Amino acid sequence: MHLRTRFRISTAISLGAIVTIGSILAWAMRDSRRAGDAEDLASGLRVAIMERGATRDEFLLYRETRARAQWELASARLVSQLRNAMTVFEGVDSRRTIDEMLNIVETSKGLFEELARLPDEREAVLRTPSVSTALRARLASKLILISLDLDDHASRLYSLATNRSRATQNRTMLLAILLTGSSLAITAANASMATRLLARRMARLQEGAERIAAGDLGHRIGFAGDDELAGLGRSFDAMAARVEASYVSLENEVAERRRTEAQVVVLNRDLERTVLGLNASNRELEAFSYSVSHDLRAPLRAVDGFSRILLEDHAPQLDAEGKRLLDVVRSNARQMGKLIDDLLSFSRIGRQEMARLPVDMAALARSAFDGLGASGDTISFTVGPLPAAEGDSSLMRQVWANLISNALKFTGPKAERFIQIEGRTEANSVVYSVKDNGVGFDMAYSKKLFGVFQRLHSSAEFEGTGVGLALVQRIVHRHGGKVWAEGKVGEGATFSFSLPGPGGSS
Amino acid sequence: MSAPRNGDILIVEDNPSDAELTLRALHKARVANGIHVVQDGAEALEFLFAKGAFAGRAGATTQLVLLDLKLPKVDGLEVLRKVKSDPRTKAIPVIVLTSSREEKDLMASYDLGANSFIVKPVESEKFFDAVKEIGLYWLLLNEPAHG
């Protein structure tokens, strides 16, 4: 039961008791007023009876007509009073008494009539003294006797009224005490039950809170019932369940994180091992390229050197064809030397440390052009405004040098040559392009442009090792960018590359 | 050419072809000094410090050393270190003449006191020119320290 309901019931009981006691008191007051009225009436009756008795006696003594009239008036008044009393008195006893009194009054009236009809005593004495005197005396005593009887009845009526009034008072008192007592008892019992329940629930709530605070998250209050504290207990349990659930999920998460960390440690160890292995193979590669650069170049130098000695010292013994063949040998040796150099720088770019700093691309492009020694040629070289890039300036210089030297090489046959360098900023990148009006290329082969040793032209047309653009691609890829080319045979080519915008990651 | 300039030239080169080309280039540059060729670092040190097979050279001067780096037995950098750390030989100009283009070889050579670092070109014209210039500079123009 809700505590509020309990308290409401207590209040209602108290209020009910008060109202009941009030109405009982009101009823008792009415009752006691009526009892008082009855008392008054009874004593009024006694007075009326007494007065009537006085007029009777006066009549008996003096036989005056006035007295008789007064007695009749008193009798009529008494009858009317008795009739009135009949409506006031309620008890059977009282009514019967009043009935008897009315009868007595009627009887006394009869006796009085009879007595009045007798001749005057004084006359009677003169005529028939013995008979009438005796009759009169008998009638008079009878009348007096029943009058006494009447008085007795009135007394009885009075005492009945008094008793009733007292009984009413007693009953009222008793009822009031009983009602007050029982309402007090019920309220007290109710309050004590509520208090006990409250205390018990509070204790269990406190105990539960303490146990959960101490870490026993599985603890529940488990209240049954529909009172407010039971509701509070259930909310408390729900809260504890959620706390427990989130604690468990947190613990799982922590465990998961620990597992992940352990995995990361293992992965890191693997990675370290891999890095060690990579470093080792890097060292091997370096040793390899060292010996390549040293040992492969020496025989080439010998081939070229001795061919030259042959040409210089033994020219007379050689005919024109012999000299041409020796020249072929020498040019091939030199070509191979260049290939080795290019390959070495190509592999070195994959290994060497890379700076990542702001680079003035326009200045680099101009300096690369100047470094190629073509500034004296009749060529229109323009550099548009270029966005700054982030990267390794020496590698970027190589990119420009390779692209510009390519453009120079392939514009060679044209009478009017131009090389245009442009740049633009895009959402996440900066894009640069080198445009020329050289011999161009067929877009069908554009994919082959950036492969190592891939060439679209014969060595007879344009010299080269086929490493230059591969180098460009490798440098740009290492910077996190892209390279591409567009061209049309006979009309020129545009080589472009993008780099991540400043601040962007590669 | 005056007497002090007629010391020996030592070529330390394990590749006979390179050695011959170098010799020829020096001859073409009309270098008149005595030229010796040794094939490994150990021999080079014996020559310079007049030991072993070269004990008879005691008192003879060496005017220039052309040193390859990749050598059998004792490598070029070790020869360089020994020559430049010994008071008797540290004044001798040492030209590192190598096929290596590696940056670290260049740095190491200069660190140890090499007087020049020349990468042997594959093209014979360039090679001959380089050797000729070495001869001109180090034998004729450069004034060596006495001692």
Tab-separated table of C-alpha atoms in Angstrom, chain A residues 23-447:
chain	number	residue	atom	x	y	z
A	23	SER	CA	-22.670	14.736	15.075
A	24	ILE	CA	-23.040	12.517	18.145
A	25	LEU	CA	-22.606	15.587	20.329
A	26	ALA	CA	-25.149	17.505	18.256
A	27	TRP	CA	-27.558	14.622	18.454
A	28	ALA	CA	-26.894	14.296	22.180
A	29	MET	CA	-27.509	18.001	22.691
A	30	ARG	CA	-30.823	17.748	20.866
A	31	ASP	CA	-31.607	14.701	22.931
A	32	SER	CA	-30.658	16.347	26.146
A	33	ARG	CA	-32.616	19.468	25.182
A	34	ARG	CA	-35.615	17.280	24.619
A	35	ALA	CA	-34.915	15.551	27.896
A	36	GLY	CA	-34.765	19.006	29.494
A	37	ASP	CA	-38.025	19.937	27.784
A	38	ALA	CA	-39.561	16.754	29.153
A	39	GLU	CA	-38.239	17.592	32.600
A	40	ASP	CA	-39.713	21.075	32.376
A	41	LEU	CA	-42.934	19.672	31.084
A	42	ALA	CA	-43.042	17.122	33.933
A	43	SER	CA	-42.415	19.767	36.537
A	44	GLY	CA	-45.007	22.019	34.774
A	45	LEU	CA	-47.414	19.134	35.025
A	46	ARG	CA	-46.749	18.816	38.712
A	47	VAL	CA	-47.356	22.557	39.183
A	48	ALA	CA	-50.587	22.322	37.121
A	49	ILE	CA	-51.714	19.306	39.160
A	50	MET	CA	-50.910	21.163	42.364
A	51	GLU	CA	-52.831	24.262	41.276
A	52	ARG	CA	-55.721	22.118	40.145
A	53	GLY	CA	-55.648	20.425	43.514
A	54	ALA	CA	-55.816	23.870	45.184
A	55	THR	CA	-58.908	24.941	43.143
A	56	ARG	CA	-60.526	21.551	43.899
A	57	ASP	CA	-59.901	21.995	47.572
A	58	GLU	CA	-61.243	25.523	47.396
A	59	PHE	CA	-64.367	24.214	45.680
A	60	LEU	CA	-64.727	21.429	48.158
A	61	LEU	CA	-64.508	23.922	50.967
A	62	TYR	CA	-66.574	26.757	49.629
A	63	ARG	CA	-68.420	25.212	46.689
A	64	GLU	CA	-68.084	28.424	44.779
A	65	THR	CA	-68.949	28.463	41.158
A	66	ARG	CA	-65.769	30.487	40.500
A	67	ALA	CA	-63.677	27.744	42.022
A	68	ARG	CA	-65.443	25.173	39.937
A	69	ALA	CA	-64.816	27.201	36.790
A	70	GLN	CA	-61.167	27.545	37.772
A	71	TRP	CA	-60.908	23.788	38.379
A	72	GLU	CA	-62.406	23.049	34.994
A	73	LEU	CA	-60.032	25.499	33.404
A	74	ALA	CA	-57.112	23.903	35.233
A	75	SER	CA	-58.305	20.475	34.162
A	76	ALA	CA	-58.600	21.584	30.549
A	77	ARG	CA	-55.082	23.088	30.782
A	78	LEU	CA	-53.775	19.885	32.324
A	79	VAL	CA	-55.318	17.806	29.576
A	80	SER	CA	-53.786	20.068	26.966
A	81	GLN	CA	-50.431	19.856	28.757
A	82	LEU	CA	-50.703	16.082	28.886
A	83	ARG	CA	-51.530	15.916	25.210
A	84	ASN	CA	-48.537	18.103	24.546
A	85	ALA	CA	-46.448	15.799	26.760
A	86	MET	CA	-47.605	12.891	24.674
A	87	THR	CA	-45.706	14.406	21.753
A	88	VAL	CA	-42.620	15.197	23.850
A	89	PHE	CA	-42.175	11.940	25.777
A	90	GLU	CA	-41.125	9.043	23.713
A	91	GLY	CA	-40.633	6.085	26.009
A	92	VAL	CA	-43.416	3.473	26.249
A	93	ASP	CA	-43.358	3.850	30.012
A	94	SER	CA	-43.877	7.587	29.796
A	95	ARG	CA	-46.672	7.249	27.281
A	96	ARG	CA	-48.432	4.707	29.381
A	97	THR	CA	-48.066	6.960	32.395
A	98	ILE	CA	-49.442	9.927	30.459
A	99	ASP	CA	-52.352	7.771	29.239
A	100	GLU	CA	-53.090	6.805	32.805
A	101	MET	CA	-52.857	10.436	33.869
A	102	LEU	CA	-55.337	11.413	31.133
A	103	ASN	CA	-57.631	8.650	32.374
A	104	ILE	CA	-57.256	9.885	35.909
A	105	VAL	CA	-58.083	13.424	34.815
A	106	GLU	CA	-61.189	12.091	32.993
A	107	THR	CA	-62.146	10.076	36.041
A	108	SER	CA	-61.563	13.042	38.327
A	109	LYS	CA	-63.691	15.121	36.023
A	110	GLY	CA	-66.493	12.564	36.374
A	111	LEU	CA	-66.103	12.527	40.161
A	112	PHE	CA	-66.023	16.304	40.245
A	113	GLU	CA	-69.240	16.464	38.159
A	114	GLU	CA	-70.906	14.030	40.463
A	115	LEU	CA	-69.767	15.976	43.477
A	116	ALA	CA	-70.900	19.237	41.963
A	117	ARG	CA	-74.316	17.776	41.309
A	118	LEU	CA	-74.803	17.042	44.987
A	119	PRO	CA	-76.694	19.748	46.841
A	120	ASP	CA	-74.786	22.249	48.779
A	121	GLU	CA	-73.513	20.795	51.960
A	122	ARG	CA	-74.987	23.482	54.031
A	123	GLU	CA	-78.390	22.985	52.378
A	124	ALA	CA	-78.004	19.273	52.583
A	125	VAL	CA	-77.476	19.383	56.240
A	126	LEU	CA	-80.834	20.975	56.377
A	127	ARG	CA	-82.553	18.394	54.229
A	128	THR	CA	-80.976	14.980	54.106
A	129	PRO	CA	-77.874	15.371	55.992
A	130	SER	CA	-76.834	11.759	56.455
A	131	VAL	CA	-77.051	10.395	52.891
A	132	SER	CA	-75.575	13.328	50.995
A	133	THR	CA	-72.846	14.012	53.470
A	134	ALA	CA	-71.624	10.478	53.401
A	135	LEU	CA	-71.718	10.375	49.605
A	136	ARG	CA	-69.955	13.646	49.349
A	137	ALA	CA	-67.286	12.638	51.721
A	138	ARG	CA	-66.747	9.397	49.829
A	139	LEU	CA	-66.619	11.235	46.474
A	140	ALA	CA	-64.296	13.925	47.845
A	141	SER	CA	-61.860	11.422	49.264
A	142	LYS	CA	-61.947	9.447	46.075
A	143	LEU	CA	-61.239	12.633	44.145
A	144	ILE	CA	-58.371	13.530	46.432
A	145	LEU	CA	-56.977	10.011	46.261
A	146	ILE	CA	-56.914	9.878	42.510
A	147	SER	CA	-55.438	13.365	42.533
A	148	LEU	CA	-52.642	12.002	44.693
A	149	ASP	CA	-52.339	9.202	42.232
A	150	LEU	CA	-52.066	11.797	39.494
A	151	ASP	CA	-49.322	13.535	41.399
A	152	ASP	CA	-47.525	10.226	41.814
A	153	HIS	CA	-47.688	9.705	38.108
A	154	ALA	CA	-46.375	13.183	37.470
A	155	SER	CA	-43.489	12.526	39.845
A	156	ARG	CA	-42.799	9.301	38.064
A	157	LEU	CA	-42.909	11.088	34.742
A	158	TYR	CA	-40.468	13.653	36.076
A	159	SER	CA	-38.058	11.032	37.316
A	160	LEU	CA	-38.327	9.193	33.980
A	161	ALA	CA	-37.414	12.420	32.189
A	162	THR	CA	-34.505	13.022	34.537
A	163	ASN	CA	-33.235	9.461	34.128
A	164	ARG	CA	-33.462	9.685	30.427
A	165	SER	CA	-31.543	12.935	30.341
A	166	ARG	CA	-28.774	11.395	32.495
A	167	ALA	CA	-28.668	8.243	30.354
A	168	THR	CA	-28.325	10.338	27.239
A	169	GLN	CA	-25.437	12.247	28.738
A	170	ASN	CA	-23.719	9.053	29.806
A	171	ARG	CA	-24.192	7.419	26.425
A	172	THR	CA	-22.850	10.477	24.652
A	173	MET	CA	-19.800	10.559	26.869
A	174	LEU	CA	-19.153	6.875	26.352
A	175	LEU	CA	-19.529	7.114	22.578
A	176	ALA	CA	-17.220	10.114	22.400
A	177	ILE	CA	-14.577	8.311	24.457
A	178	LEU	CA	-14.928	5.115	22.422
A	179	LEU	CA	-14.735	6.935	19.119
A	180	THR	CA	-11.804	9.096	20.121
A	181	GLY	CA	-9.988	6.099	21.508
A	182	SER	CA	-10.523	3.865	18.499
A	183	SER	CA	-9.638	6.551	15.986
A	184	LEU	CA	-6.502	7.324	17.969
A	185	ALA	CA	-5.671	3.608	18.077
A	186	ILE	CA	-6.212	3.115	14.348
A	187	THR	CA	-4.186	6.208	13.481
A	188	ALA	CA	-1.412	5.189	15.839
A	189	ALA	CA	-1.346	1.643	14.457
A	190	ASN	CA	-1.298	2.950	10.922
A	191	ALA	CA	1.463	5.439	11.707
A	192	SER	CA	3.486	2.815	13.520
A	193	MET	CA	3.153	0.359	10.623
A	194	ALA	CA	4.181	3.063	8.161
A	195	THR	CA	7.076	4.095	10.364
A	196	ARG	CA	8.263	0.491	10.772
A	197	LEU	CA	8.008	-0.077	7.012
A	198	LEU	CA	9.803	3.199	6.360
A	199	ALA	CA	12.571	2.385	8.811
A	200	ARG	CA	13.004	-1.128	7.420
A	201	ARG	CA	13.101	0.114	3.823
A	202	MET	CA	15.462	2.987	4.658
A	203	ALA	CA	17.818	0.578	6.432
A	204	ARG	CA	17.873	-1.774	3.465
A	205	LEU	CA	18.347	1.104	1.046
A	206	GLN	CA	21.229	2.437	3.108
A	207	GLU	CA	22.787	-1.024	3.379
A	208	GLY	CA	22.385	-1.536	-0.370
A	209	ALA	CA	23.941	1.839	-1.159
A	210	GLU	CA	26.866	1.071	1.143
A	211	ARG	CA	27.447	-2.378	-0.384
A	212	ILE	CA	27.351	-1.009	-3.917
A	213	ALA	CA	29.638	1.832	-2.889
A	214	ALA	CA	32.013	-0.813	-1.490
A	215	GLY	CA	32.090	-2.483	-4.904
A	216	ASP	CA	29.458	-5.232	-4.595
A	217	LEU	CA	27.825	-4.211	-7.856
A	218	GLY	CA	25.719	-7.375	-8.057
A	219	HIS	CA	23.781	-6.423	-4.889
A	220	ARG	CA	20.055	-5.609	-5.265
A	221	ILE	CA	17.528	-4.176	-2.782
A	222	GLY	CA	14.698	-6.396	-4.024
A	223	PHE	CA	11.722	-4.593	-2.420
A	224	ALA	CA	8.261	-6.089	-2.917
A	225	GLY	CA	5.190	-3.960	-2.503
A	226	ASP	CA	3.718	-0.927	-4.118
A	227	ASP	CA	4.686	1.843	-1.718
A	228	GLU	CA	6.897	4.746	-2.723
A	229	LEU	CA	10.034	3.375	-1.079
A	230	ALA	CA	9.535	0.056	-2.847
A	231	GLY	CA	9.406	2.102	-6.053
A	232	LEU	CA	12.564	3.928	-4.972
A	233	GLY	CA	14.169	0.538	-4.263
A	234	ARG	CA	13.268	-0.703	-7.713
A	235	SER	CA	14.666	2.451	-9.315
A	236	PHE	CA	17.764	1.959	-7.164
A	237	ASP	CA	18.057	-1.654	-8.401
A	238	ALA	CA	17.634	-0.526	-12.003
A	239	MET	CA	20.336	2.080	-11.468
A	240	ALA	CA	22.617	-0.524	-9.866
A	241	ALA	CA	21.985	-2.864	-12.804
A	242	ARG	CA	22.958	-0.134	-15.248
A	243	VAL	CA	26.022	0.773	-13.207
A	244	GLU	CA	26.970	-2.909	-13.153
A	245	ALA	CA	26.366	-3.258	-16.875
A	246	SER	CA	28.445	-0.214	-17.743
A	247	TYR	CA	31.130	-1.358	-15.294
A	248	VAL	CA	31.217	-4.754	-16.964
A	249	SER	CA	31.352	-3.196	-20.421
A	250	LEU	CA	34.105	-0.836	-19.256
A	251	GLU	CA	36.029	-3.777	-17.857
A	252	ASN	CA	35.572	-5.623	-21.130
A	253	GLU	CA	36.773	-2.576	-22.963
A	254	VAL	CA	39.813	-2.281	-20.721
A	255	ALA	CA	40.535	-5.974	-21.225
A	256	GLU	CA	40.071	-5.538	-24.962
A	257	ARG	CA	42.416	-2.568	-24.907
A	258	ARG	CA	44.983	-4.564	-22.951
A	259	ARG	CA	44.731	-7.347	-25.497
A	260	THR	CA	45.110	-4.808	-28.287
A	261	GLU	CA	48.093	-3.270	-26.539
A	262	ALA	CA	49.649	-6.693	-26.191
A	263	GLN	CA	49.028	-7.241	-29.887
A	264	VAL	CA	50.537	-3.867	-30.650
A	265	VAL	CA	53.607	-4.841	-28.633
A	266	VAL	CA	53.870	-8.079	-30.596
A	267	LEU	CA	53.318	-6.241	-33.877
A	268	ASN	CA	55.888	-3.643	-32.887
A	269	ARG	CA	58.376	-6.386	-32.162
A	270	ASP	CA	57.637	-7.910	-35.554
A	271	LEU	CA	57.947	-4.484	-37.108
A	272	GLU	CA	61.273	-3.899	-35.380
A	273	ARG	CA	62.459	-7.228	-36.672
A	274	THR	CA	61.246	-6.329	-40.141
A	275	VAL	CA	62.976	-2.961	-39.902
A	276	LEU	CA	66.176	-4.683	-38.823
A	277	GLY	CA	65.822	-7.055	-41.773
A	278	LEU	CA	65.099	-4.127	-44.076
A	279	ASN	CA	68.106	-2.249	-42.776
A	280	ALA	CA	70.216	-5.316	-43.391
A	281	SER	CA	68.952	-5.695	-46.934
A	282	ASN	CA	69.390	-1.968	-47.422
A	283	ARG	CA	73.020	-2.316	-46.385
A	284	GLU	CA	73.361	-5.243	-48.776
A	285	LEU	CA	71.811	-3.137	-51.513
A	286	GLU	CA	74.231	-0.336	-50.781
A	287	ALA	CA	77.132	-2.731	-50.877
A	288	PHE	CA	75.761	-4.087	-54.118
A	289	SER	CA	75.389	-0.702	-55.758
A	290	TYR	CA	78.803	0.263	-54.473
A	291	SER	CA	80.364	-2.677	-56.178
A	292	VAL	CA	78.222	-2.104	-59.267
A	293	SER	CA	79.368	1.463	-59.543
A	294	HIS	CA	82.957	0.444	-59.023
A	295	ASP	CA	83.301	-2.891	-60.725
A	296	LEU	CA	81.025	-2.425	-63.732
A	297	ARG	CA	82.445	0.910	-64.686
A	298	ALA	CA	86.052	-0.259	-64.671
A	299	PRO	CA	85.693	-2.726	-67.584
A	300	LEU	CA	83.659	-0.154	-69.522
A	301	ARG	CA	86.383	2.370	-69.023
A	302	ALA	CA	88.876	-0.224	-70.260
A	303	VAL	CA	86.742	-0.979	-73.353
A	304	ASP	CA	86.469	2.705	-74.184
A	305	GLY	CA	90.038	3.557	-73.209
A	306	PHE	CA	91.658	0.761	-75.165
A	307	SER	CA	89.443	1.344	-78.195
A	308	ARG	CA	90.638	4.909	-78.139
A	309	ILE	CA	94.279	3.846	-77.849
A	310	LEU	CA	93.717	1.554	-80.800
A	311	LEU	CA	92.288	4.448	-82.799
A	312	GLU	CA	95.064	6.808	-81.790
A	313	ASP	CA	98.100	4.578	-81.992
A	314	HIS	CA	97.131	2.096	-84.678
A	315	ALA	CA	95.109	4.251	-87.027
A	316	PRO	CA	97.221	3.445	-90.076
A	317	GLN	CA	96.444	-0.243	-89.805
A	318	LEU	CA	92.680	0.414	-89.666
A	319	ASP	CA	90.460	1.089	-92.628
A	320	ALA	CA	87.402	3.309	-92.450
A	321	GLU	CA	85.048	0.440	-91.558
A	322	GLY	CA	87.417	-0.711	-88.775
A	323	LYS	CA	87.390	2.825	-87.300
A	324	ARG	CA	83.587	3.012	-87.537
A	325	LEU	CA	83.247	-0.306	-85.732
A	326	LEU	CA	85.564	0.871	-82.969
A	327	ASP	CA	83.450	4.020	-82.636
A	328	VAL	CA	80.358	1.828	-82.254
A	329	VAL	CA	82.145	-0.127	-79.515
A	330	ARG	CA	83.068	3.103	-77.744
A	331	SER	CA	79.628	4.669	-77.966
A	332	ASN	CA	78.052	1.515	-76.572
A	333	ALA	CA	80.520	1.450	-73.688
A	334	ARG	CA	79.688	5.059	-72.895
A	335	GLN	CA	75.979	4.385	-73.186
A	336	MET	CA	76.306	1.543	-70.714
A	337	GLY	CA	78.269	3.767	-68.339
A	338	LYS	CA	75.430	6.266	-68.426
A	339	LEU	CA	72.879	3.533	-67.867
A	340	ILE	CA	74.750	2.357	-64.803
A	341	ASP	CA	74.918	5.905	-63.453
A	342	ASP	CA	71.209	6.473	-64.036
A	343	LEU	CA	70.267	3.144	-62.481
A	344	LEU	CA	72.348	3.903	-59.443
A	345	SER	CA	70.748	7.281	-58.939
A	346	PHE	CA	67.345	5.683	-59.521
A	347	SER	CA	67.956	3.145	-56.765
A	348	ARG	CA	69.552	5.736	-54.523
A	349	ILE	CA	66.365	7.845	-54.612
A	350	GLY	CA	64.427	4.954	-53.105
A	351	ARG	CA	66.859	4.710	-50.224
A	352	GLN	CA	68.090	8.172	-49.402
A	353	GLU	CA	66.688	10.270	-46.577
A	354	MET	CA	64.138	12.825	-47.697
A	355	ALA	CA	63.658	16.318	-46.289
A	356	ARG	CA	60.160	17.786	-46.180
A	357	LEU	CA	60.449	21.559	-46.226
A	358	PRO	CA	58.743	24.397	-48.089
A	359	VAL	CA	60.199	24.633	-51.599
A	360	ASP	CA	60.093	27.604	-53.979
A	361	MET	CA	59.127	25.641	-57.097
A	362	ALA	CA	59.405	28.561	-59.528
A	363	ALA	CA	62.991	29.321	-58.467
A	364	LEU	CA	63.874	25.612	-58.677
A	365	ALA	CA	62.409	25.272	-62.167
A	366	ARG	CA	64.390	28.290	-63.427
A	367	SER	CA	67.584	27.124	-61.822
A	368	ALA	CA	67.119	23.636	-63.297
A	369	PHE	CA	66.634	25.185	-66.742
A	370	ASP	CA	69.746	27.327	-66.333
A	371	GLY	CA	71.694	24.278	-65.167
A	372	LEU	CA	70.909	22.483	-68.419
A	373	GLY	CA	72.926	25.005	-70.374
A	374	ALA	CA	70.238	25.644	-72.942
A	375	SER	CA	69.602	29.295	-72.129
A	376	GLY	CA	71.592	30.371	-75.182
A	377	ASP	CA	69.327	28.442	-77.545
A	378	THR	CA	66.474	30.149	-79.286
A	379	ILE	CA	63.772	28.927	-77.002
A	380	SER	CA	60.873	30.555	-75.222
A	381	PHE	CA	61.003	29.379	-71.611
A	382	THR	CA	58.254	30.765	-69.364
A	383	VAL	CA	57.476	30.036	-65.763
A	384	GLY	CA	54.004	31.016	-64.555
A	385	PRO	CA	53.186	31.699	-60.902
A	386	LEU	CA	53.713	28.396	-59.110
A	387	PRO	CA	52.258	27.433	-55.722
A	388	ALA	CA	54.822	26.511	-53.086
A	389	ALA	CA	55.291	22.830	-52.321
A	390	GLU	CA	56.618	20.840	-49.416
A	391	GLY	CA	59.354	18.363	-50.146
A	392	ASP	CA	63.006	17.659	-50.676
A	393	SER	CA	64.463	20.514	-52.694
A	394	SER	CA	67.326	18.555	-54.295
A	395	LEU	CA	64.926	15.807	-55.416
A	396	MET	CA	62.457	18.406	-56.702
A	397	ARG	CA	65.272	20.034	-58.628
A	398	GLN	CA	65.953	16.672	-60.240
A	399	VAL	CA	62.264	16.383	-61.202
A	400	TRP	CA	62.364	19.794	-62.897
A	401	ALA	CA	65.721	19.042	-64.524
A	402	ASN	CA	64.497	15.745	-65.965
A	403	LEU	CA	61.200	17.151	-67.230
A	404	ILE	CA	62.779	20.274	-68.705
A	405	SER	CA	65.648	18.371	-70.321
A	406	ASN	CA	63.065	16.028	-71.806
A	407	ALA	CA	61.202	19.008	-73.221
A	408	LEU	CA	64.430	20.467	-74.568
A	409	LYS	CA	65.323	17.154	-76.152
A	410	PHE	CA	61.979	16.649	-77.859
A	411	THR	CA	61.579	20.234	-79.077
A	412	GLY	CA	65.018	20.002	-80.677
A	413	PRO	CA	63.798	19.449	-84.254
A	414	LYS	CA	61.360	22.391	-84.139
A	415	ALA	CA	62.259	25.763	-85.516
A	416	GLU	CA	60.299	27.712	-82.904
A	417	ARG	CA	60.512	26.077	-79.519
A	418	PHE	CA	58.672	26.862	-76.354
A	419	ILE	CA	58.539	25.361	-72.890
A	420	GLN	CA	55.803	26.587	-70.583
A	421	ILE	CA	55.768	25.851	-66.881
A	422	GLU	CA	52.526	26.327	-64.996
A	423	GLY	CA	51.017	25.474	-61.651
A	424	ARG	CA	47.739	25.517	-59.788
A	425	THR	CA	46.351	24.731	-56.359
A	426	GLU	CA	43.623	22.120	-56.018
A	427	ALA	CA	41.572	20.933	-53.026
A	428	ASN	CA	44.243	18.771	-51.386
A	429	SER	CA	47.146	19.125	-53.733
A	430	VAL	CA	49.294	21.373	-55.847
A	431	VAL	CA	49.726	20.542	-59.534
A	432	TYR	CA	52.620	21.516	-61.825
A	433	SER	CA	53.015	21.009	-65.539
A	434	VAL	CA	55.704	21.311	-68.197
A	435	LYS	CA	54.267	21.939	-71.632
A	436	ASP	CA	56.260	21.927	-74.851
A	437	ASN	CA	55.650	22.082	-78.594
A	438	GLY	CA	57.995	19.195	-79.312
A	439	VAL	CA	57.429	15.998	-81.265
A	440	GLY	CA	54.841	14.809	-78.754
A	441	PHE	CA	53.749	11.220	-78.415
A	442	ASP	CA	50.860	8.903	-79.119
A	443	MET	CA	48.514	8.734	-76.116
A	444	ALA	CA	48.234	4.975	-76.715
A	445	TYR	CA	51.731	4.638	-75.252
A	446	SER	CA	51.285	7.107	-72.389
A	447	LYS	CA	51.369	4.297	-69.826
